[in-house]
Backbone as CSV, one residue per row, in Angstrom:
resi,resn,N_x,N_y,N_z,CA_x,CA_y,CA_z,C_x,C_y,C_z
1,MET,57.725,-27.500,79.160,56.743,-28.034,78.214,55.520,-27.414,78.878
2,GLY,54.867,-26.720,77.992,53.495,-26.398,78.007,52.310,-27.322,77.759
3,LYS,51.077,-27.136,77.936,50.209,-27.576,77.724,49.521,-27.006,76.653
4,GLU,49.274,-28.064,75.887,48.140,-27.672,74.419,46.706,-27.722,74.936
5,LYS,46.008,-26.463,73.957,44.639,-26.589,74.162,43.832,-27.593,73.229
6,TYR,43.144,-27.768,73.687,41.983,-28.893,72.698,40.529,-28.701,72.883
7,ASN,39.880,-29.275,72.032,38.556,-29.161,72.046,37.761,-30.849,72.255
8,SER,38.541,-31.704,72.356,38.241,-33.331,72.730,38.167,-33.436,73.838
9,LYS,37.390,-34.614,74.294,37.207,-34.962,75.407,38.136,-35.925,75.541
10,PRO,38.874,-35.911,76.618,39.674,-36.831,77.023,39.432,-37.925,77.465
11,THR,39.256,-38.984,76.818,38.797,-40.678,77.097,40.044,-41.502,76.673
12,VAL,39.820,-42.665,76.750,40.825,-43.432,76.808,41.451,-43.532,75.073
13,LEU,39.846,-43.853,74.646,40.056,-44.032,73.345,40.736,-42.847,72.676
14,PHE,40.617,-41.878,73.062,41.186,-40.474,72.546,42.638,-40.942,73.071
15,LEU,42.705,-41.248,73.652,44.159,-41.249,74.286,44.587,-42.176,73.493
16,LEU,44.083,-43.544,72.860,44.539,-44.734,72.647,45.033,-44.332,70.933
17,TYR,44.431,-43.313,70.109,44.205,-42.639,68.848,45.754,-41.925,68.856
18,ASN,45.707,-41.243,70.097,46.896,-40.400,69.910,48.192,-40.870,70.119
19,ILE,48.309,-41.774,70.750,49.502,-42.803,71.066,49.984,-43.649,69.580
20,LYS,48.532,-44.148,68.955,48.725,-44.682,67.792,49.699,-43.412,66.780
21,TRP,48.811,-42.440,66.547,49.178,-41.473,65.810,50.694,-41.316,65.921
22,VAL,51.414,-41.097,67.414,52.930,-40.861,67.262,53.326,-41.928,66.909
23,PHE,53.231,-43.532,67.028,53.999,-44.398,66.752,54.156,-44.138,65.232
24,GLU,52.694,-44.084,64.609,52.924,-43.676,63.116,53.677,-42.764,62.698
25,PHE,53.564,-41.759,63.337,54.437,-40.387,62.463,55.985,-40.726,62.640
26,ASN,56.529,-41.328,64.072,57.838,-41.795,63.983,58.344,-42.486,63.203
27,LYS,57.500,-43.665,62.827,58.198,-44.271,61.534,58.324,-43.896,60.264
28,MET,57.043,-42.718,60.167,57.568,-42.074,58.946,58.174,-40.631,59.094
29,ARG,58.854,-40.505,60.361,59.870,-39.245,60.357,60.645,-39.103,59.218
30,GLY,61.351,-40.344,59.253,62.853,-40.659,58.729,62.348,-40.314,57.116
31,SER,61.420,-40.928,56.215,61.320,-40.269,55.251,60.413,-38.761,55.018
32,LEU,60.251,-38.684,56.076,59.618,-37.184,56.008,60.632,-36.167,55.792
33,PHE,61.659,-36.226,56.564,62.605,-35.274,56.584,63.427,-35.901,55.124
34,ALA,63.298,-36.802,54.755,64.485,-37.029,53.649,63.900,-35.975,52.384
35,GLU,62.488,-36.407,52.238,61.526,-35.731,51.119,61.604,-34.243,51.385
36,LEU,61.976,-33.638,52.834,61.922,-32.363,52.676,63.337,-31.619,52.641
37,GLU,64.054,-32.853,52.510,65.869,-32.169,52.396,65.482,-31.552,50.642
38,LYS,64.977,-32.239,49.802,64.806,-31.676,48.457,64.568,-30.484,48.213
39,PHE,63.773,-29.863,49.383,63.611,-28.215,49.449,64.615,-27.301,50.681
40,GLN,65.844,-27.729,50.681,66.196,-27.402,51.518,66.601,-25.590,50.863
41,GLY,66.662,-24.632,51.971,66.444,-23.290,51.890,65.334,-22.772,51.783
42,ARG,64.419,-23.758,51.312,62.992,-23.316,51.208,61.859,-23.856,52.170
43,THR,62.307,-24.176,53.180,61.423,-25.099,54.440,62.533,-24.477,55.587
44,VAL,61.839,-24.153,56.627,62.412,-24.143,58.315,61.418,-24.700,58.839
45,ALA,62.612,-25.646,59.803,61.722,-25.908,61.024,62.123,-25.436,62.647
46,PHE,60.845,-25.433,63.264,61.186,-24.626,64.684,61.333,-25.687,65.561
47,ASN,61.722,-25.685,66.777,62.024,-26.447,68.020,61.007,-26.152,68.931
48,ASN,60.732,-24.557,68.534,59.853,-24.002,69.767,58.743,-22.742,69.094
49,ASN,57.778,-22.450,69.900,57.066,-21.115,69.607,57.769,-20.056,69.261
50,ASP,58.775,-19.816,70.040,59.410,-18.559,70.226,60.185,-18.019,68.896
51,LYS,60.557,-19.115,68.857,61.753,-19.228,67.124,60.932,-19.174,65.916
52,ALA,59.583,-19.953,66.389,58.434,-19.285,64.679,58.298,-18.118,65.166
53,TYR,57.909,-17.366,66.142,57.324,-16.457,66.458,58.128,-15.058,65.416
54,ASN,59.215,-15.141,65.902,60.510,-14.445,65.811,60.846,-14.787,64.341
55,PHE,60.883,-15.717,63.336,60.712,-16.004,62.098,59.800,-14.794,61.429
56,VAL,58.286,-15.387,61.568,57.371,-14.400,61.182,57.791,-12.919,61.269
57,ALA,58.077,-12.668,62.608,58.338,-11.142,62.785,59.318,-10.758,61.812
58,GLN,60.235,-11.141,62.005,61.325,-10.739,60.462,60.785,-10.776,59.346
59,MET,60.427,-11.884,58.931,59.985,-12.040,57.459,58.733,-11.182,57.211
60,TYR,57.656,-10.913,58.354,56.408,-10.008,57.691,56.496,-8.736,58.606
61,GLY,57.412,-8.445,59.375,57.470,-6.823,59.877,56.778,-6.958,60.812
62,ASN,55.714,-7.783,61.348,54.986,-7.916,62.591,55.972,-7.885,63.886
63,LYS,56.095,-6.804,64.387,56.901,-7.294,65.854,55.918,-7.725,66.820
64,ASP,54.809,-7.393,67.270,53.990,-7.552,68.109,53.335,-8.929,68.295
65,ILE,53.885,-10.156,68.387,53.743,-11.683,68.292,54.455,-12.235,69.008
66,GLY,53.880,-13.273,69.837,54.640,-14.073,70.711,53.183,-14.225,71.946
67,GLU,53.977,-14.813,72.724,53.109,-15.547,73.671,52.188,-14.885,74.224
68,ASN,52.837,-13.164,74.960,51.971,-12.366,75.662,51.210,-11.520,74.529
69,SER,50.782,-11.778,73.300,49.997,-11.060,72.340,49.309,-11.513,72.186
70,ASP,48.359,-10.395,71.592,46.872,-10.558,71.336,46.520,-12.014,70.171
71,TYR,47.642,-12.260,69.597,47.195,-12.863,68.357,47.389,-14.378,68.859
72,ILE,47.546,-14.871,69.763,47.750,-16.622,69.984,46.198,-16.367,70.580
């Protein structure tokens, strides 16, 4: 796993807010995915950046995207 870039100061309060957000997201995750099931065929979920970049390249024809491109 890579590290994400962020512009927030890494404080204990910041850490606590992020932990809280993760727990709240995990509570509602099931209902979120159940809601998305209504739009099956019109939504796409990716579990890594490469799959997302490849999807965009196929859909929109831009082959110069990815981790080594200037678009990131």
